[in-house]
Each structure stands twice: as structure tokens, then as C-alpha cells.
GROMACS .gro file of N, CA and C in nm:
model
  321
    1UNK      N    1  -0.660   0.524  -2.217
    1UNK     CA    2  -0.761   0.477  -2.125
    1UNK      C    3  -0.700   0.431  -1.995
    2UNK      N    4  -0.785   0.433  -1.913
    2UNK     CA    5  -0.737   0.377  -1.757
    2UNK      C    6  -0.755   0.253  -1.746
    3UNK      N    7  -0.677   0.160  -1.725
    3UNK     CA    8  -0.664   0.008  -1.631
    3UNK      C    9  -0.777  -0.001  -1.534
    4UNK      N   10  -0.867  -0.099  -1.584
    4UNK     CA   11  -0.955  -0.090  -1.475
    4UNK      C   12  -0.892  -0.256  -1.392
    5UNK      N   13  -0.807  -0.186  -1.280
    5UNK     CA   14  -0.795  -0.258  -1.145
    5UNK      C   15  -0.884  -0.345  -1.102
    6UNK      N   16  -0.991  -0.285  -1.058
    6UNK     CA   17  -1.097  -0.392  -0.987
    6UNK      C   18  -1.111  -0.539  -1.084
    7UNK      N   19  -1.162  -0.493  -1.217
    7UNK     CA   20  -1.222  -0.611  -1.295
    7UNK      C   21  -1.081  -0.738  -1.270
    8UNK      N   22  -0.945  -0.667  -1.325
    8UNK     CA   23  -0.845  -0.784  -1.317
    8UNK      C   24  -0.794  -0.813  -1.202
    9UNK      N   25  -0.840  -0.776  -1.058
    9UNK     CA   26  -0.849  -0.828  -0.973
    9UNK      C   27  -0.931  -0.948  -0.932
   10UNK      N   28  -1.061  -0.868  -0.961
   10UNK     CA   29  -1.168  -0.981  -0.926
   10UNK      C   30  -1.104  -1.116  -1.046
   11UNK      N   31  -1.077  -1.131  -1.127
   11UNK     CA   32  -0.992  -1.222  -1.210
   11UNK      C   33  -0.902  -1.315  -1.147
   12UNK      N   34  -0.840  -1.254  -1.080
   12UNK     CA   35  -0.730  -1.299  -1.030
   12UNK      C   36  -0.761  -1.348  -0.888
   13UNK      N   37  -0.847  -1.257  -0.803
   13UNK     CA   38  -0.859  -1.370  -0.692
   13UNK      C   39  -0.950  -1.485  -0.710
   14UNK      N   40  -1.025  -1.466  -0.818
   14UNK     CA   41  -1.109  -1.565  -0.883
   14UNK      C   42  -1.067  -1.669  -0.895
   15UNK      N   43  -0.883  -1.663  -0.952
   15UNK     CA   44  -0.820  -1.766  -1.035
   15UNK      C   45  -0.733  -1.871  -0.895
   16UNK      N   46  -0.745  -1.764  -0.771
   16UNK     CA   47  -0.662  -1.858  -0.635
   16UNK      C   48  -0.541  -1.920  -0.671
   17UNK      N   49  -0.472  -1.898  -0.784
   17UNK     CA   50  -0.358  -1.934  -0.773
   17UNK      C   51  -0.250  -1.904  -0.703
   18UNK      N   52  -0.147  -1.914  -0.666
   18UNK     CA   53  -0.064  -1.857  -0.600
   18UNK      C   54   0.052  -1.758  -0.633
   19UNK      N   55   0.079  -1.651  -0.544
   19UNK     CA   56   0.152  -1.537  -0.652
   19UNK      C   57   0.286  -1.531  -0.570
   20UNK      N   58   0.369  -1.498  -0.751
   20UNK     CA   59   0.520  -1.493  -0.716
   20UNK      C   60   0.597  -1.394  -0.599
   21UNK      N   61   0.691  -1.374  -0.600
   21UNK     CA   62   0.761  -1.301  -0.490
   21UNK      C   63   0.780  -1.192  -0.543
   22UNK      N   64   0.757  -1.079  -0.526
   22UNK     CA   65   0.813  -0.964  -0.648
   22UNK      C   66   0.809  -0.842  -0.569
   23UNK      N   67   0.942  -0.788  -0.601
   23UNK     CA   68   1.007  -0.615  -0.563
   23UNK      C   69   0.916  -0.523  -0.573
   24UNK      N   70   0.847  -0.544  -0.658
   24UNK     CA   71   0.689  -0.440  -0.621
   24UNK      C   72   0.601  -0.417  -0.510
   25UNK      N   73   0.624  -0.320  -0.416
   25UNK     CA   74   0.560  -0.317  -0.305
   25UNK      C   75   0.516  -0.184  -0.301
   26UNK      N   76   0.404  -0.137  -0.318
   26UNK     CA   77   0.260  -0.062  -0.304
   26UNK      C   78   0.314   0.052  -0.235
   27UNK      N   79   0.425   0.072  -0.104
   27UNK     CA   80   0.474   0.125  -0.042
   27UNK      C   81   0.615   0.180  -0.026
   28UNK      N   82   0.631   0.079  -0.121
   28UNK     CA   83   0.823   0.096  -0.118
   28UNK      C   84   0.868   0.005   0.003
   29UNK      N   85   0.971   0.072   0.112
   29UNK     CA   86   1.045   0.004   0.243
   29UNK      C   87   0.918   0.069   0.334
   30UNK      N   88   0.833   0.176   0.273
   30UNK     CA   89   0.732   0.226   0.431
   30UNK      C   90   0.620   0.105   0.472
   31UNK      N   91   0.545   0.121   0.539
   31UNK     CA   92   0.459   0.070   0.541
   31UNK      C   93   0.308   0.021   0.545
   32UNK      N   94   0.262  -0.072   0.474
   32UNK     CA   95   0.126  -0.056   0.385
   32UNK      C   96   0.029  -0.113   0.526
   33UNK      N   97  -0.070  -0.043   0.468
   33UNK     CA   98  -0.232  -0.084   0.556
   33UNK      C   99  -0.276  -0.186   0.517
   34UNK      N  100  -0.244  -0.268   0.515
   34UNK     CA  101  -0.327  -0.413   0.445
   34UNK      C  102  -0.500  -0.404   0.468
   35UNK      N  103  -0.544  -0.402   0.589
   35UNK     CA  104  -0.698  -0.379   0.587
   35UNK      C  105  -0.761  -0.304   0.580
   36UNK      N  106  -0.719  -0.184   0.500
   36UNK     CA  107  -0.736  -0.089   0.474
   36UNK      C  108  -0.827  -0.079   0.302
   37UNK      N  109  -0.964  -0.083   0.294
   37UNK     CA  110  -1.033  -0.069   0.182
   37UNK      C  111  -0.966  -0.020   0.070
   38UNK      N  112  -0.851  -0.075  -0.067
   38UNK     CA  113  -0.809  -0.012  -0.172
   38UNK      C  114  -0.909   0.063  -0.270
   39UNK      N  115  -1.025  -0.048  -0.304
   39UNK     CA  116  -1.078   0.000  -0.369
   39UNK      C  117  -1.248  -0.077  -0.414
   40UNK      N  118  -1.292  -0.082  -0.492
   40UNK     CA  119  -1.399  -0.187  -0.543
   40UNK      C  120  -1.410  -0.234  -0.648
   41UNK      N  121  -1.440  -0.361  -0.641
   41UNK     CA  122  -1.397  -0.449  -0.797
   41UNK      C  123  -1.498  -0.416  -0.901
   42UNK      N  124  -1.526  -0.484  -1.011
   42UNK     CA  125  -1.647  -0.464  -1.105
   42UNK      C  126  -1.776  -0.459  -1.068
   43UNK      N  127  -1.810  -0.543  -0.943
   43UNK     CA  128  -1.922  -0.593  -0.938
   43UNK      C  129  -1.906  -0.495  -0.787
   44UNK      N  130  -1.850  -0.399  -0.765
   44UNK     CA  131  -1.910  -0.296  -0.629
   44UNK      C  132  -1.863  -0.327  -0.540
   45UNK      N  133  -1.744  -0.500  -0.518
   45UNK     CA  134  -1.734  -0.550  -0.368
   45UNK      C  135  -1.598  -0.475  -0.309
   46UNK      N  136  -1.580  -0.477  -0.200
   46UNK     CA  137  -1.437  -0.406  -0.186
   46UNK      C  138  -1.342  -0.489  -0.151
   47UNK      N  139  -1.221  -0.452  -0.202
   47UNK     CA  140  -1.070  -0.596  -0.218
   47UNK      C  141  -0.963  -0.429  -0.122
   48UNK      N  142  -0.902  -0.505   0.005
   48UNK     CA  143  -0.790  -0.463   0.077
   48UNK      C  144  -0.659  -0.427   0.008
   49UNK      N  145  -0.597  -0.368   0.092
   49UNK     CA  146  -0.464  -0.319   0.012
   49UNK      C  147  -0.375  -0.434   0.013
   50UNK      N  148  -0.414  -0.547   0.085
   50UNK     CA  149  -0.373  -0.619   0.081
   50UNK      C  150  -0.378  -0.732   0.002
   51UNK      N  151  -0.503  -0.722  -0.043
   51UNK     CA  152  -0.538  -0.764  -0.210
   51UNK      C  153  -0.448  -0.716  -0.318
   52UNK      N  154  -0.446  -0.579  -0.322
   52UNK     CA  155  -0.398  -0.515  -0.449
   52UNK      C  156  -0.268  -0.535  -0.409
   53UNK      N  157  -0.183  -0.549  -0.319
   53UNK     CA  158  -0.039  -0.579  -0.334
   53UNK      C  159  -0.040  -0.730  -0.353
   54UNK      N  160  -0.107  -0.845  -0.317
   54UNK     CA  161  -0.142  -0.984  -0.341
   54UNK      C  162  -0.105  -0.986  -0.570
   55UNK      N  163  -0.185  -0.850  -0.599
   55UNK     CA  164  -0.238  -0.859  -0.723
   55UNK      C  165  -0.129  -0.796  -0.830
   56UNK      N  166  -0.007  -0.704  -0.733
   56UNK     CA  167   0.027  -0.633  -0.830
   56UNK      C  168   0.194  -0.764  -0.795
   57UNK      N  169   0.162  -0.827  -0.683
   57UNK     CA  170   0.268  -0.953  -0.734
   57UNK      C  171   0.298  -1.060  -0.817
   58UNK      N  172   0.169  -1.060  -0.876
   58UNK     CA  173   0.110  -1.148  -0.986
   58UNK      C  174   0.096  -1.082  -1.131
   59UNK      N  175   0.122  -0.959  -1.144
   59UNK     CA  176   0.111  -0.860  -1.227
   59UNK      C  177   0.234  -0.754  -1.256
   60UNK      N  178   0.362  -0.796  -1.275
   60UNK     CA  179   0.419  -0.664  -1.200
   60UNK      C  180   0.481  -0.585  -1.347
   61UNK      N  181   0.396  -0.584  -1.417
   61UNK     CA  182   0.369  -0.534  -1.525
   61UNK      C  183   0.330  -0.404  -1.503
   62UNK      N  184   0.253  -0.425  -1.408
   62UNK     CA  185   0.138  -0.299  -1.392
   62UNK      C  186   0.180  -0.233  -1.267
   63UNK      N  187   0.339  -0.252  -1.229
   63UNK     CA  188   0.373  -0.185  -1.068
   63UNK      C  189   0.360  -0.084  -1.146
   64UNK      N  190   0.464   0.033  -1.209
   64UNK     CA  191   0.428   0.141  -1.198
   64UNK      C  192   0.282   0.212  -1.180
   65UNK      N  193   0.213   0.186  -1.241
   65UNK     CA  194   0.074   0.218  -1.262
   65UNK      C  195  -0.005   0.182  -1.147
   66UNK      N  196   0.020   0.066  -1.029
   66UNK     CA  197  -0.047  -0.024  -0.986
   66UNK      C  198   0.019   0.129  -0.821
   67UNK      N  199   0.113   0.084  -0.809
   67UNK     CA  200   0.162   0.194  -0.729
   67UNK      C  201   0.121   0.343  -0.722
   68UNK      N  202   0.089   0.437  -0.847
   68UNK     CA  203   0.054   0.507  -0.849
   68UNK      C  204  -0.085   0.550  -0.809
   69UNK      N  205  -0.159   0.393  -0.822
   69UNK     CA  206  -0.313   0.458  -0.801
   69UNK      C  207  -0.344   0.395  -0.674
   70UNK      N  208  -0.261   0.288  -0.622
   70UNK     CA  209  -0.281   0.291  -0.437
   70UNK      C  210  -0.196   0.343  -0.359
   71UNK      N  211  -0.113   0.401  -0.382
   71UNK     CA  212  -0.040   0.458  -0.291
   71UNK      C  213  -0.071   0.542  -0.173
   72UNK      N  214  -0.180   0.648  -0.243
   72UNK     CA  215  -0.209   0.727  -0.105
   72UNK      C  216  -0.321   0.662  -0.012
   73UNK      N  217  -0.380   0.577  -0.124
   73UNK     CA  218  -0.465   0.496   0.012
   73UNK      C  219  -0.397   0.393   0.105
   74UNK      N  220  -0.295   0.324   0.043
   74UNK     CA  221  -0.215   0.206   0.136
   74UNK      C  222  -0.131   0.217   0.199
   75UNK      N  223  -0.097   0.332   0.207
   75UNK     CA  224   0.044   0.335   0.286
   75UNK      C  225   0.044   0.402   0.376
   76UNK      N  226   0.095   0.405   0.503
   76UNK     CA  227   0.086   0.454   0.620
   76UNK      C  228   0.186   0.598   0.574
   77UNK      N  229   0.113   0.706   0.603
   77UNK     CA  230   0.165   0.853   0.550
   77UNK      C  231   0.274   0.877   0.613
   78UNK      N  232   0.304   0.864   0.692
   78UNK     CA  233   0.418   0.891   0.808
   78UNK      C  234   0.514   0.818   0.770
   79UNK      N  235   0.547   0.719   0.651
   79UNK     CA  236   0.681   0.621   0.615
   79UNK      C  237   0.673   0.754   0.477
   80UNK      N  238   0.647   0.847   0.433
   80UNK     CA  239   0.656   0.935   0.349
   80UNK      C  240   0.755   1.080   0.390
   81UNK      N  241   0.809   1.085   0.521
   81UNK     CA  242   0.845   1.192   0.597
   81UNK      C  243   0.953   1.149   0.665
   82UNK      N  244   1.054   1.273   0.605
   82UNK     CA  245   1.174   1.234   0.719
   82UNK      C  246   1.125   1.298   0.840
   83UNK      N  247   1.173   1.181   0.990
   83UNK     CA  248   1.167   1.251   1.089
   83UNK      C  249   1.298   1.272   1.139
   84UNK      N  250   1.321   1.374   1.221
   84UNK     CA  251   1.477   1.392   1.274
   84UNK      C  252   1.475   1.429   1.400
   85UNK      N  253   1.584   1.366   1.471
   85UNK     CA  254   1.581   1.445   1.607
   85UNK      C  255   1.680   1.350   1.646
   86UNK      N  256   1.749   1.454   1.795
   86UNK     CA  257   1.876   1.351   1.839
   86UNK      C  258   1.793   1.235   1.919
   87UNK      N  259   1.700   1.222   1.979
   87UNK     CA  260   1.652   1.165   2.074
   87UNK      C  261   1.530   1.082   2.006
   88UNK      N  262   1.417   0.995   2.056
   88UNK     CA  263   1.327   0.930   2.039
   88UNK      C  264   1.235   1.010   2.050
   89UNK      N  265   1.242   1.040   2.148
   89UNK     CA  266   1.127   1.111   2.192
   89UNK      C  267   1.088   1.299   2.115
   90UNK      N  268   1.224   1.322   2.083
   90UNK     CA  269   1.259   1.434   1.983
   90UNK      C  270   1.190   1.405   1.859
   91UNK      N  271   1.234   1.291   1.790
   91UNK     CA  272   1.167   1.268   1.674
   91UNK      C  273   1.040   1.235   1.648
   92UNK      N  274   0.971   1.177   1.778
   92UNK     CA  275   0.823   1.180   1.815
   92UNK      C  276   0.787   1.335   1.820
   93UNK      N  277   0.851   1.362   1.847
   93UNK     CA  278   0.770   1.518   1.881
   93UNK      C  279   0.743   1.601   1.725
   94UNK      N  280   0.888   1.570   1.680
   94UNK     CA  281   0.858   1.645   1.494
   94UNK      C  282   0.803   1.541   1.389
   95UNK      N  283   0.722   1.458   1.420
   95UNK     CA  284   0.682   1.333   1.347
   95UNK      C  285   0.509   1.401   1.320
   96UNK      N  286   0.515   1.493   1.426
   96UNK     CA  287   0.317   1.557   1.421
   96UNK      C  288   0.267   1.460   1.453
   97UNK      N  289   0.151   1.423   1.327
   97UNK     CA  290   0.027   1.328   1.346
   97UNK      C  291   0.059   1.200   1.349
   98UNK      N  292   0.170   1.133   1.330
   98UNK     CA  293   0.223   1.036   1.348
   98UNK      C  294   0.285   1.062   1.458
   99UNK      N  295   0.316   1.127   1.548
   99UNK     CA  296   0.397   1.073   1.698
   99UNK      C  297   0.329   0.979   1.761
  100UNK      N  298   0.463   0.943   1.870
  100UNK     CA  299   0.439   0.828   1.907
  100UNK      C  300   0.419   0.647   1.870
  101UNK      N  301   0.421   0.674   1.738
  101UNK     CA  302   0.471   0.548   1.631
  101UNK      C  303   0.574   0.464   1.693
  102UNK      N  304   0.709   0.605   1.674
  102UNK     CA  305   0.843   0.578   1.668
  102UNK      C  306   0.875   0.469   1.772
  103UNK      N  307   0.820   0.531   1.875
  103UNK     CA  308   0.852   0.489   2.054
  103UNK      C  309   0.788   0.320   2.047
  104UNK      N  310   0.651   0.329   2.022
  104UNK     CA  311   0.610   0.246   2.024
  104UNK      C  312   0.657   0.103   1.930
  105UNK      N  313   0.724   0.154   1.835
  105UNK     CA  314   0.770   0.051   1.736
  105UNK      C  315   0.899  -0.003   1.785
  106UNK      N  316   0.946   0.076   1.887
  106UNK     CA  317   1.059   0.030   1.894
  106UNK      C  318   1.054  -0.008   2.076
  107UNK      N  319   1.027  -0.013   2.150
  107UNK     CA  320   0.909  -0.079   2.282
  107UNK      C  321   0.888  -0.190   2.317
   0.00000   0.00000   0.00000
């Protein structure tokens, strides 16, 4: 059977306690969309990716699993791709739909 996410979420932000520090990150080193809609809890409401990484720090039981089923929604696609080039502006250029990131992140 599948882990239903939402319900032990809504649980957990229910519970407001505070969550540990943990190597489980939704994204790996790339980087995650926090306000970015993950998903919807039991009751239909919608909890951020920034929820579900809040949830899978409190849980990290469930990283593998927890990772697998937000990943393509939370993570900025472009930390998934090597880009290469001698230059900045080179690697903006072979970056595609992500150009211009690079430049700007580093600006």
C-alpha cells in the first residue's frame, strides 16, 4: 500500500512541535520551491514543499519514500542538469529553460 502523506502531515503540523535537523532534503544540494503546492492533505487543504520537507525532518524514516514522491514537484529542475561551459554566459546559454539563473545567482 501507499503512505498516505497528506493525513501524517496534517498530524504533524497539527502537533506544532518543533522538528529536528536532518540530512534529508527533498532536493538533495539542488534547490527546492518551498511555495510551491506539494500536495493536499486528508481533508483537500494544500501543505507547500516546504511543509513536506518541514515533515520529512520529523520523519526521516520516510526520506526515501518521502523524496521519491516530491521530488519532481519541489525541486527546481535545472539543479537536475549538468551545465558546462568555459564562460557564464556559455553555460547560460546550454542551461536552455533555465538560462540566465546562473548569471543572476551569482550578480
Amino acid at each position: 500500500g501507499s503512505f498516505d502523506f497528506g493525513l501524517a502531515l496534517t498530524r504533524r503540523l497539527a502537533s506544532g512541535g518543533p522538528s529536528a535537523s536532518s540530512p534529508c532534503l527533498i532536493c538533495g544540494g539542488g534547490y527546492i520551491l518551498p511555495s510551491v503546492v506539494a500536495g493536499h492533505d486528508a481533508m483537500g487543504g494544500p501543505y507547500t514543499c516546504a511543509d513536506a520537507q518541514a515533515w520529512l525532518d520529523a520523519n526521516p524514516g520516510q526520506c526515501v519514500e518521502g523524496i521519491r514522491f516530491w521530488r519532481d514537484t519541489c525541486c527546481e529542475p535545472a539543479a537536475f542538469k549538468e551545465v558546462v561551459g568555459a564562460t557564464i554566459a556559455e553555460m547560460d546559454e546550454n542551461c536552455a529553460e533555465g538560462g540566465g539563473r546562473i548569471a543572476s545567482l551569482l550578480s
